[in-house]
mmCIF file of N, CA and C in Angstrom:
data_model
loop_
_atom_site.group_PDB
_atom_site.id
_atom_site.type_symbol
_atom_site.label_atom_id
_atom_site.label_comp_id
_atom_site.label_asym_id
_atom_site.label_seq_id
_atom_site.Cartn_x
_atom_site.Cartn_y
_atom_site.Cartn_z
ATOM 1 N N UNK A 474 53.867 31.116 -118.458
ATOM 2 C CA UNK A 474 54.242 31.554 -117.332
ATOM 3 C C UNK A 474 55.363 30.885 -116.760
ATOM 4 N N UNK A 475 56.424 31.415 -116.174
ATOM 5 C CA UNK A 475 57.423 30.372 -115.635
ATOM 6 C C UNK A 475 57.491 30.688 -114.007
ATOM 7 N N UNK A 476 58.053 29.938 -113.354
ATOM 8 C CA UNK A 476 58.304 30.206 -111.900
ATOM 9 C C UNK A 476 59.600 30.254 -111.479
ATOM 10 N N UNK A 477 60.558 30.312 -112.130
ATOM 11 C CA UNK A 477 62.097 30.564 -111.872
ATOM 12 C C UNK A 477 62.131 31.692 -110.694
ATOM 13 N N UNK A 478 62.952 31.400 -109.760
ATOM 14 C CA UNK A 478 63.028 32.443 -108.771
ATOM 15 C C UNK A 478 64.493 33.132 -108.848
ATOM 16 N N UNK A 479 64.643 34.043 -108.010
ATOM 17 C CA UNK A 479 65.876 34.812 -107.990
ATOM 18 C C UNK A 479 67.284 33.600 -108.075
ATOM 19 N N UNK A 480 68.278 34.283 -108.355
ATOM 20 C CA UNK A 480 69.352 33.223 -108.647
ATOM 21 C C UNK A 480 69.511 32.290 -109.714
ATOM 22 N N UNK A 481 68.316 32.559 -110.524
ATOM 23 C CA UNK A 481 68.347 31.344 -111.601
ATOM 24 C C UNK A 481 67.887 32.010 -112.995
ATOM 25 N N UNK A 482 68.132 31.439 -114.005
ATOM 26 C CA UNK A 482 67.918 31.823 -115.554
ATOM 27 C C UNK A 482 66.911 30.896 -115.962
ATOM 28 N N UNK A 483 65.949 31.182 -116.564
ATOM 29 C CA UNK A 483 64.879 30.807 -117.353
ATOM 30 C C UNK A 483 65.345 30.011 -118.699
ATOM 31 N N UNK A 484 65.692 28.823 -118.871
ATOM 32 C CA UNK A 484 65.711 28.559 -120.243
ATOM 33 C C UNK A 484 64.403 27.980 -120.852
ATOM 34 N N UNK A 485 64.154 28.210 -121.992
ATOM 35 C CA UNK A 485 63.003 28.058 -122.883
ATOM 36 C C UNK A 485 63.232 26.583 -123.373
ATOM 37 N N UNK A 486 62.262 25.681 -123.432
ATOM 38 C CA UNK A 486 62.336 24.732 -124.054
ATOM 39 C C UNK A 486 61.070 24.159 -124.968
ATOM 40 N N UNK A 487 60.907 23.493 -125.769
ATOM 41 C CA UNK A 487 59.903 23.168 -126.555
ATOM 42 C C UNK A 487 58.737 22.768 -125.573
ATOM 43 N N UNK A 488 57.793 23.494 -125.230
ATOM 44 C CA UNK A 488 56.523 23.333 -124.518
ATOM 45 C C UNK A 488 56.850 23.300 -122.971
ATOM 46 N N UNK A 489 58.054 23.875 -122.682
ATOM 47 C CA UNK A 489 58.372 23.609 -121.263
ATOM 48 C C UNK A 489 59.462 24.745 -120.965
ATOM 49 N N UNK A 490 60.077 24.717 -119.780
ATOM 50 C CA UNK A 490 61.164 25.380 -119.302
ATOM 51 C C UNK A 490 62.003 24.798 -118.372
ATOM 52 N N UNK A 491 63.155 25.431 -118.195
ATOM 53 C CA UNK A 491 64.099 24.744 -117.052
ATOM 54 C C UNK A 491 64.638 26.092 -116.382
ATOM 55 N N UNK A 492 64.786 25.992 -115.142
ATOM 56 C CA UNK A 492 65.535 27.251 -114.260
ATOM 57 C C UNK A 492 66.869 26.624 -113.975
ATOM 58 N N UNK A 493 67.745 27.265 -114.288
ATOM 59 C CA UNK A 493 69.287 26.940 -114.236
ATOM 60 C C UNK A 493 69.883 27.821 -113.201
ATOM 61 N N UNK A 494 70.894 27.414 -112.410
ATOM 62 C CA UNK A 494 71.394 28.145 -111.494
ATOM 63 C C UNK A 494 72.566 29.198 -112.069
ATOM 64 N N UNK A 495 72.454 30.356 -111.505
ATOM 65 C CA UNK A 495 73.591 31.447 -112.056
ATOM 66 C C UNK A 495 74.787 30.845 -111.376
ATOM 67 N N UNK A 496 75.932 31.200 -111.936
ATOM 68 C CA UNK A 496 77.276 30.814 -111.290
ATOM 69 C C UNK A 496 77.735 31.381 -109.792
ATOM 70 N N UNK A 497 77.974 30.285 -109.415
ATOM 71 C CA UNK A 497 78.369 30.387 -107.818
ATOM 72 C C UNK A 497 77.106 30.226 -106.968
ATOM 73 N N UNK A 498 75.915 29.489 -107.601
ATOM 74 C CA UNK A 498 74.837 29.327 -106.733
ATOM 75 C C UNK A 498 74.505 27.612 -107.097
ATOM 76 N N UNK A 499 73.651 27.130 -106.072
ATOM 77 C CA UNK A 499 73.568 25.542 -106.033
ATOM 78 C C UNK A 499 72.057 25.427 -105.997
ATOM 79 N N UNK A 500 71.611 24.648 -106.705
ATOM 80 C CA UNK A 500 70.025 24.238 -106.640
ATOM 81 C C UNK A 500 69.509 23.969 -105.038
ATOM 82 N N UNK A 501 68.226 24.497 -105.097
ATOM 83 C CA UNK A 501 67.552 24.143 -103.799
ATOM 84 C C UNK A 501 66.378 23.233 -104.194
ATOM 85 N N UNK A 502 65.657 23.568 -105.183
ATOM 86 C CA UNK A 502 64.568 22.853 -105.910
ATOM 87 C C UNK A 502 64.494 22.978 -107.228
ATOM 88 N N UNK A 503 63.428 22.654 -107.835
ATOM 89 C CA UNK A 503 63.371 22.878 -109.411
ATOM 90 C C UNK A 503 63.265 24.221 -109.709
ATOM 91 N N UNK A 504 63.052 25.107 -108.876
ATOM 92 C CA UNK A 504 62.988 26.533 -109.459
ATOM 93 C C UNK A 504 63.619 27.384 -108.581
ATOM 94 N N UNK A 505 64.654 27.030 -107.561
ATOM 95 C CA UNK A 505 65.362 28.117 -106.955
ATOM 96 C C UNK A 505 66.902 27.572 -106.800
ATOM 97 N N UNK A 506 67.428 28.535 -106.489
ATOM 98 C CA UNK A 506 69.046 28.213 -106.238
ATOM 99 C C UNK A 506 69.337 29.185 -105.103
ATOM 100 N N UNK A 507 70.417 28.576 -104.260
ATOM 101 C CA UNK A 507 71.055 29.471 -103.208
ATOM 102 C C UNK A 507 72.590 29.568 -103.395
ATOM 103 N N UNK A 508 73.072 30.709 -102.775
ATOM 104 C CA UNK A 508 74.446 30.861 -102.910
ATOM 105 C C UNK A 508 75.290 29.747 -102.235
ATOM 106 N N UNK A 509 76.270 29.218 -103.145
ATOM 107 C CA UNK A 509 77.153 28.297 -102.600
ATOM 108 C C UNK A 509 78.301 28.845 -101.622
ATOM 109 N N UNK A 510 78.426 28.272 -100.723
ATOM 110 C CA UNK A 510 79.483 28.970 -99.586
ATOM 111 C C UNK A 510 80.581 28.009 -99.619
ATOM 112 N N UNK A 511 81.654 28.373 -100.396
ATOM 113 C CA UNK A 511 83.060 27.861 -100.906
ATOM 114 C C UNK A 511 83.729 27.667 -99.349
ATOM 115 N N UNK A 512 83.500 28.462 -98.385
ATOM 116 C CA UNK A 512 84.502 28.519 -97.253
ATOM 117 C C UNK A 512 83.842 27.327 -96.194
ATOM 118 N N UNK A 513 82.514 27.527 -96.073
ATOM 119 C CA UNK A 513 81.969 26.540 -94.958
ATOM 120 C C UNK A 513 81.738 25.266 -95.467
ATOM 121 N N UNK A 514 81.583 25.006 -96.756
ATOM 122 C CA UNK A 514 81.921 23.745 -97.582
ATOM 123 C C UNK A 514 83.145 23.026 -97.507
ATOM 124 N N UNK A 515 84.256 23.905 -97.292
ATOM 125 C CA UNK A 515 85.595 23.345 -97.517
ATOM 126 C C UNK A 515 86.021 23.157 -99.109
ATOM 127 N N UNK A 516 85.277 23.740 -99.789
ATOM 128 C CA UNK A 516 85.823 23.824 -101.358
ATOM 129 C C UNK A 516 86.527 24.988 -102.087
ATOM 130 N N UNK A 517 87.646 25.225 -101.023
ATOM 131 C CA UNK A 517 88.411 26.475 -101.448
ATOM 132 C C UNK A 517 89.841 26.110 -101.418
ATOM 133 N N UNK A 518 90.559 26.851 -101.998
ATOM 134 C CA UNK A 518 91.895 26.637 -101.994
ATOM 135 C C UNK A 518 93.124 27.504 -100.823
ATOM 136 N N UNK A 519 92.224 27.723 -99.968
ATOM 137 C CA UNK A 519 92.883 28.811 -99.093
ATOM 138 C C UNK A 519 93.701 28.146 -97.975
ATOM 139 N N UNK A 520 94.857 28.654 -97.795
ATOM 140 C CA UNK A 520 95.997 27.893 -96.898
ATOM 141 C C UNK A 520 95.476 27.889 -95.584
ATOM 142 N N UNK A 521 96.010 26.948 -94.772
ATOM 143 C CA UNK A 521 95.395 26.690 -93.437
ATOM 144 C C UNK A 521 95.723 28.018 -92.534
ATOM 145 N N UNK A 522 96.924 28.919 -92.868
ATOM 146 C CA UNK A 522 96.993 30.159 -92.203
ATOM 147 C C UNK A 522 96.211 31.415 -92.864
ATOM 148 N N UNK A 523 95.357 30.972 -93.614
ATOM 149 C CA UNK A 523 94.580 32.043 -94.345
ATOM 150 C C UNK A 523 93.059 32.302 -93.645
ATOM 151 N N UNK A 524 92.467 33.174 -94.085
ATOM 152 C CA UNK A 524 91.007 33.302 -93.808
ATOM 153 C C UNK A 524 90.161 33.349 -95.050
ATOM 154 N N UNK A 525 89.231 32.565 -94.906
ATOM 155 C CA UNK A 525 88.364 32.506 -96.084
ATOM 156 C C UNK A 525 86.956 33.252 -96.205
ATOM 157 N N UNK A 526 86.993 34.193 -96.946
ATOM 158 C CA UNK A 526 85.585 34.991 -97.209
ATOM 159 C C UNK A 526 84.905 34.538 -98.348
ATOM 160 N N UNK A 527 83.525 34.205 -98.026
ATOM 161 C CA UNK A 527 82.799 34.108 -99.138
ATOM 162 C C UNK A 527 82.276 35.244 -99.752
ATOM 163 N N UNK A 528 82.185 35.284 -101.275
ATOM 164 C CA UNK A 528 81.878 36.196 -101.991
ATOM 165 C C UNK A 528 80.575 35.625 -102.926
ATOM 166 N N UNK A 529 80.127 36.539 -103.516
ATOM 167 C CA UNK A 529 78.703 35.974 -104.562
ATOM 168 C C UNK A 529 79.254 34.911 -105.528
ATOM 169 N N UNK A 530 80.348 35.187 -105.983
ATOM 170 C CA UNK A 530 80.780 34.109 -107.176
ATOM 171 C C UNK A 530 81.918 33.408 -106.788
ATOM 172 N N UNK A 531 82.270 33.306 -105.667
ATOM 173 C CA UNK A 531 83.537 32.430 -105.077
ATOM 174 C C UNK A 531 83.462 32.696 -103.610
ATOM 175 N N UNK A 532 85.055 32.822 -103.536
ATOM 176 C CA UNK A 532 85.720 33.257 -102.205
ATOM 177 C C UNK A 532 86.958 33.983 -102.501
ATOM 178 N N UNK A 533 87.392 34.664 -101.259
ATOM 179 C CA UNK A 533 88.493 35.203 -101.240
ATOM 180 C C UNK A 533 89.255 34.844 -100.125
ATOM 181 N N UNK A 534 90.851 34.723 -100.180
ATOM 182 C CA UNK A 534 91.671 33.999 -99.128
ATOM 183 C C UNK A 534 92.622 35.286 -98.630
ATOM 184 N N UNK A 535 92.568 35.649 -97.587
ATOM 185 C CA UNK A 535 93.452 36.552 -96.973
ATOM 186 C C UNK A 535 94.375 35.755 -95.711
ATOM 187 N N UNK A 536 95.717 36.105 -95.969
ATOM 188 C CA UNK A 536 96.669 35.491 -94.964
ATOM 189 C C UNK A 536 96.255 36.205 -93.444
ATOM 190 N N UNK A 537 96.233 35.195 -92.490
ATOM 191 C CA UNK A 537 96.162 35.745 -91.378
ATOM 192 C C UNK A 537 97.036 36.686 -90.668
ATOM 193 N N UNK A 538 96.825 37.496 -89.703
ATOM 194 C CA UNK A 538 97.910 38.261 -89.243
ATOM 195 C C UNK A 538 99.102 37.482 -88.651
ATOM 196 N N UNK A 539 100.207 38.137 -88.796
ATOM 197 C CA UNK A 539 101.442 37.450 -88.876
ATOM 198 C C UNK A 539 101.781 36.729 -89.799
ATOM 199 N N UNK A 540 100.964 36.551 -90.997
ATOM 200 C CA UNK A 540 101.489 35.535 -91.912
ATOM 201 C C UNK A 540 101.580 36.425 -93.479
ATOM 202 N N UNK A 541 102.177 36.165 -94.253
ATOM 203 C CA UNK A 541 102.224 36.920 -95.756
ATOM 204 C C UNK A 541 102.199 35.887 -96.752
ATOM 205 N N UNK A 542 101.526 36.351 -97.863
ATOM 206 C CA UNK A 542 101.491 35.643 -98.947
ATOM 207 C C UNK A 542 100.281 36.184 -99.723
ATOM 208 N N UNK A 543 99.632 35.275 -100.564
ATOM 209 C CA UNK A 543 98.765 35.559 -101.404
ATOM 210 C C UNK A 543 97.250 34.982 -101.121
ATOM 211 N N UNK A 544 97.441 34.350 -99.839
ATOM 212 C CA UNK A 544 96.091 33.665 -99.320
ATOM 213 C C UNK A 544 96.039 32.073 -99.746
ATOM 214 N N UNK A 545 96.498 31.772 -100.739
ATOM 215 C CA UNK A 545 96.633 30.417 -101.103
ATOM 216 C C UNK A 545 97.968 29.839 -100.515
ATOM 217 N N UNK A 546 98.895 30.564 -100.519
ATOM 218 C CA UNK A 546 100.077 30.172 -99.598
ATOM 219 C C UNK A 546 100.539 31.281 -98.750
ATOM 220 N N UNK A 547 100.358 31.169 -97.531
ATOM 221 C CA UNK A 547 100.703 31.981 -96.570
ATOM 222 C C UNK A 547 101.894 31.368 -95.485
ATOM 223 N N UNK A 548 103.130 32.056 -95.387
ATOM 224 C CA UNK A 548 104.046 31.806 -94.465
ATOM 225 C C UNK A 548 104.098 32.711 -93.447
ATOM 226 N N UNK A 549 104.900 32.485 -92.349
ATOM 227 C CA UNK A 549 105.157 33.332 -91.175
ATOM 228 C C UNK A 549 105.911 34.296 -91.471
ATOM 229 N N UNK A 550 105.761 35.319 -91.025
ATOM 230 C CA UNK A 550 106.723 36.816 -91.248
ATOM 231 C C UNK A 550 108.099 36.572 -90.813
ATOM 232 N N UNK A 551 108.898 36.783 -91.270
ATOM 233 C CA UNK A 551 110.450 36.748 -90.757
ATOM 234 C C UNK A 551 110.557 37.977 -89.600
ATOM 235 N N UNK A 552 111.689 37.465 -88.709
ATOM 236 C CA UNK A 552 111.839 38.538 -87.907
ATOM 237 C C UNK A 552 112.805 39.507 -88.518
ATOM 238 N N UNK A 553 113.046 40.678 -88.324
ATOM 239 C CA UNK A 553 113.945 41.471 -88.898
ATOM 240 C C UNK A 553 115.421 40.953 -88.542
ATOM 241 N N UNK A 554 116.352 41.201 -89.551
ATOM 242 C CA UNK A 554 117.696 40.659 -89.659
ATOM 243 C C UNK A 554 118.385 41.352 -88.572
ATOM 244 N N UNK A 555 118.185 42.298 -88.002
ATOM 245 C CA UNK A 555 118.876 42.929 -86.843
ATOM 246 C C UNK A 555 118.532 42.340 -85.707
ATOM 247 N N UNK A 556 117.326 41.360 -85.548
ATOM 248 C CA UNK A 556 117.145 40.674 -84.530
ATOM 249 C C UNK A 556 117.810 39.235 -84.650
ATOM 250 N N UNK A 557 117.821 38.831 -85.705
ATOM 251 C CA UNK A 557 118.322 37.268 -86.099
ATOM 252 C C UNK A 557 119.700 37.227 -86.094
ATOM 253 N N UNK A 558 120.489 38.205 -86.457
ATOM 254 C CA UNK A 558 121.737 38.186 -86.661
ATOM 255 C C UNK A 558 122.793 38.015 -85.635
ATOM 256 N N UNK A 559 122.294 38.539 -84.531
ATOM 257 C CA UNK A 559 122.852 38.828 -83.317
ATOM 258 C C UNK A 559 123.343 37.479 -82.538
ATOM 259 N N UNK A 560 124.640 37.268 -81.905
ATOM 260 C CA UNK A 560 124.935 35.872 -81.368
ATOM 261 C C UNK A 560 124.095 35.995 -79.953
ATOM 262 N N UNK A 561 123.646 34.706 -79.505
ATOM 263 C CA UNK A 561 122.651 34.774 -78.810
ATOM 264 C C UNK A 561 123.344 33.747 -77.495
ATOM 265 N N UNK A 562 123.246 34.100 -76.224
ATOM 266 C CA UNK A 562 123.614 33.403 -75.177
ATOM 267 C C UNK A 562 122.437 32.877 -74.399
ATOM 268 N N UNK A 563 122.373 31.623 -74.346
ATOM 269 C CA UNK A 563 121.383 30.786 -73.579
ATOM 270 C C UNK A 563 122.100 30.580 -72.073
ATOM 271 N N UNK A 564 121.024 30.512 -71.204
ATOM 272 C CA UNK A 564 121.615 30.490 -69.801
ATOM 273 C C UNK A 564 120.460 29.492 -69.338
ATOM 274 N N UNK A 565 120.618 28.306 -68.863
ATOM 275 C CA UNK A 565 119.839 27.211 -68.330
ATOM 276 C C UNK A 565 120.186 27.150 -66.990
ATOM 277 N N UNK A 566 119.201 27.570 -66.237
ATOM 278 C CA UNK A 566 119.438 27.346 -64.475
ATOM 279 C C UNK A 566 118.352 26.394 -63.988
ATOM 280 N N UNK A 567 118.838 25.720 -63.110
ATOM 281 C CA UNK A 567 117.897 24.729 -62.386
ATOM 282 C C UNK A 567 117.033 25.446 -61.178
#
Protein backbone atom coordinates (compact mmCIF):
# COMPACT_ATOMS: atom_id res chain seq x y z
CA UNK A 1 0.00 0.00 0.00
CA UNK A 2 1.26 3.48 -0.86
CA UNK A 3 0.49 6.82 0.74
CA UNK A 4 0.81 9.15 -2.24
CA UNK A 5 -1.68 12.00 -1.92
CA UNK A 6 -3.55 13.99 -4.57
CA UNK A 7 -1.52 15.84 -7.21
CA UNK A 8 1.05 13.03 -7.24
CA UNK A 9 1.71 9.87 -9.20
CA UNK A 10 3.00 6.76 -7.47
CA UNK A 11 6.14 5.29 -9.03
CA UNK A 12 6.74 1.64 -8.12
CA UNK A 13 10.33 0.80 -7.22
CA UNK A 14 11.80 -2.58 -6.21
CA UNK A 15 10.54 -3.07 -2.66
CA UNK A 16 9.39 0.53 -2.37
CA UNK A 17 7.69 3.42 -4.12
CA UNK A 18 8.12 7.12 -4.77
CA UNK A 19 5.52 9.90 -5.05
CA UNK A 20 6.27 12.25 -7.97
CA UNK A 21 4.50 15.58 -8.36
CA UNK A 22 2.24 16.07 -11.36
CA UNK A 23 3.25 18.83 -13.80
CA UNK A 24 2.54 22.28 -12.34
CA UNK A 25 2.81 21.10 -8.73
CA UNK A 26 5.65 21.35 -6.21
CA UNK A 27 6.62 19.00 -3.40
CA UNK A 28 5.24 19.62 0.10
CA UNK A 29 6.63 16.48 1.71
CA UNK A 30 7.51 12.89 0.81
CA UNK A 31 3.90 12.04 -0.07
CA UNK A 32 2.17 15.20 -1.26
CA UNK A 33 2.42 18.13 -3.66
CA UNK A 34 0.64 21.45 -3.99
CA UNK A 35 -0.02 23.73 -6.91
CA UNK A 36 2.86 26.01 -7.86
CA UNK A 37 1.72 29.64 -8.19
CA UNK A 38 3.77 31.15 -11.04
CA UNK A 39 2.23 34.57 -10.42
CA UNK A 40 2.92 34.81 -6.69
CA UNK A 41 6.44 33.42 -7.06
CA UNK A 42 7.34 35.83 -9.86
CA UNK A 43 8.25 32.90 -12.10
CA UNK A 44 6.32 34.08 -15.14
CA UNK A 45 6.95 35.96 -18.37
CA UNK A 46 4.12 38.50 -18.04
CA UNK A 47 4.81 42.09 -19.06
CA UNK A 48 4.83 44.66 -16.23
CA UNK A 49 1.64 46.04 -17.82
CA UNK A 50 -0.09 42.66 -17.74
CA UNK A 51 -2.17 40.77 -15.20
CA UNK A 52 -0.88 37.30 -14.30
CA UNK A 53 -3.56 34.67 -13.66
CA UNK A 54 -2.45 31.37 -12.13
CA UNK A 55 -3.79 28.23 -13.87
CA UNK A 56 -3.56 24.55 -12.98
CA UNK A 57 -0.58 23.89 -15.25
CA UNK A 58 0.99 27.33 -15.45
CA UNK A 59 -0.21 30.89 -15.87
CA UNK A 60 -1.96 33.25 -18.26
CA UNK A 61 -0.82 36.80 -19.05
CA UNK A 62 -3.42 39.38 -20.09
CA UNK A 63 -2.66 43.03 -20.86
CA UNK A 64 -4.12 45.51 -18.39
CA UNK A 65 -6.88 47.88 -19.54
CA UNK A 66 -5.40 50.59 -21.76
CA UNK A 67 -2.71 48.23 -23.10
CA UNK A 68 -2.64 45.86 -26.07
CA UNK A 69 -0.51 42.84 -26.86
CA UNK A 70 -0.19 39.16 -26.09
CA UNK A 71 0.39 39.52 -22.34
CA UNK A 72 4.10 38.85 -22.62
CA UNK A 73 4.49 42.18 -24.41
CA UNK A 74 1.95 44.94 -23.69
CA UNK A 75 2.07 48.44 -25.14
CA UNK A 76 -0.09 51.49 -24.47
CA UNK A 77 -2.98 51.95 -26.89
CA UNK A 78 -2.44 54.69 -29.48
CA UNK A 79 -4.80 57.62 -29.75
CA UNK A 80 -6.90 57.65 -32.92
CA UNK A 81 -5.11 59.49 -35.75
CA UNK A 82 -7.92 62.05 -35.98
CA UNK A 83 -6.81 63.27 -32.54
CA UNK A 84 -3.05 63.12 -33.00
CA UNK A 85 -2.72 64.74 -36.47
CA UNK A 86 -4.32 68.06 -35.54
CA UNK A 87 -2.07 71.05 -35.03
CA UNK A 88 -2.04 71.96 -31.37
CA UNK A 89 -1.67 75.38 -29.82
CA UNK A 90 -0.31 75.55 -26.32
CA UNK A 91 -1.08 78.54 -24.18
CA UNK A 92 1.05 79.13 -21.13
CA UNK A 93 -0.19 81.73 -18.68
CA UNK A 94 1.22 82.84 -15.39
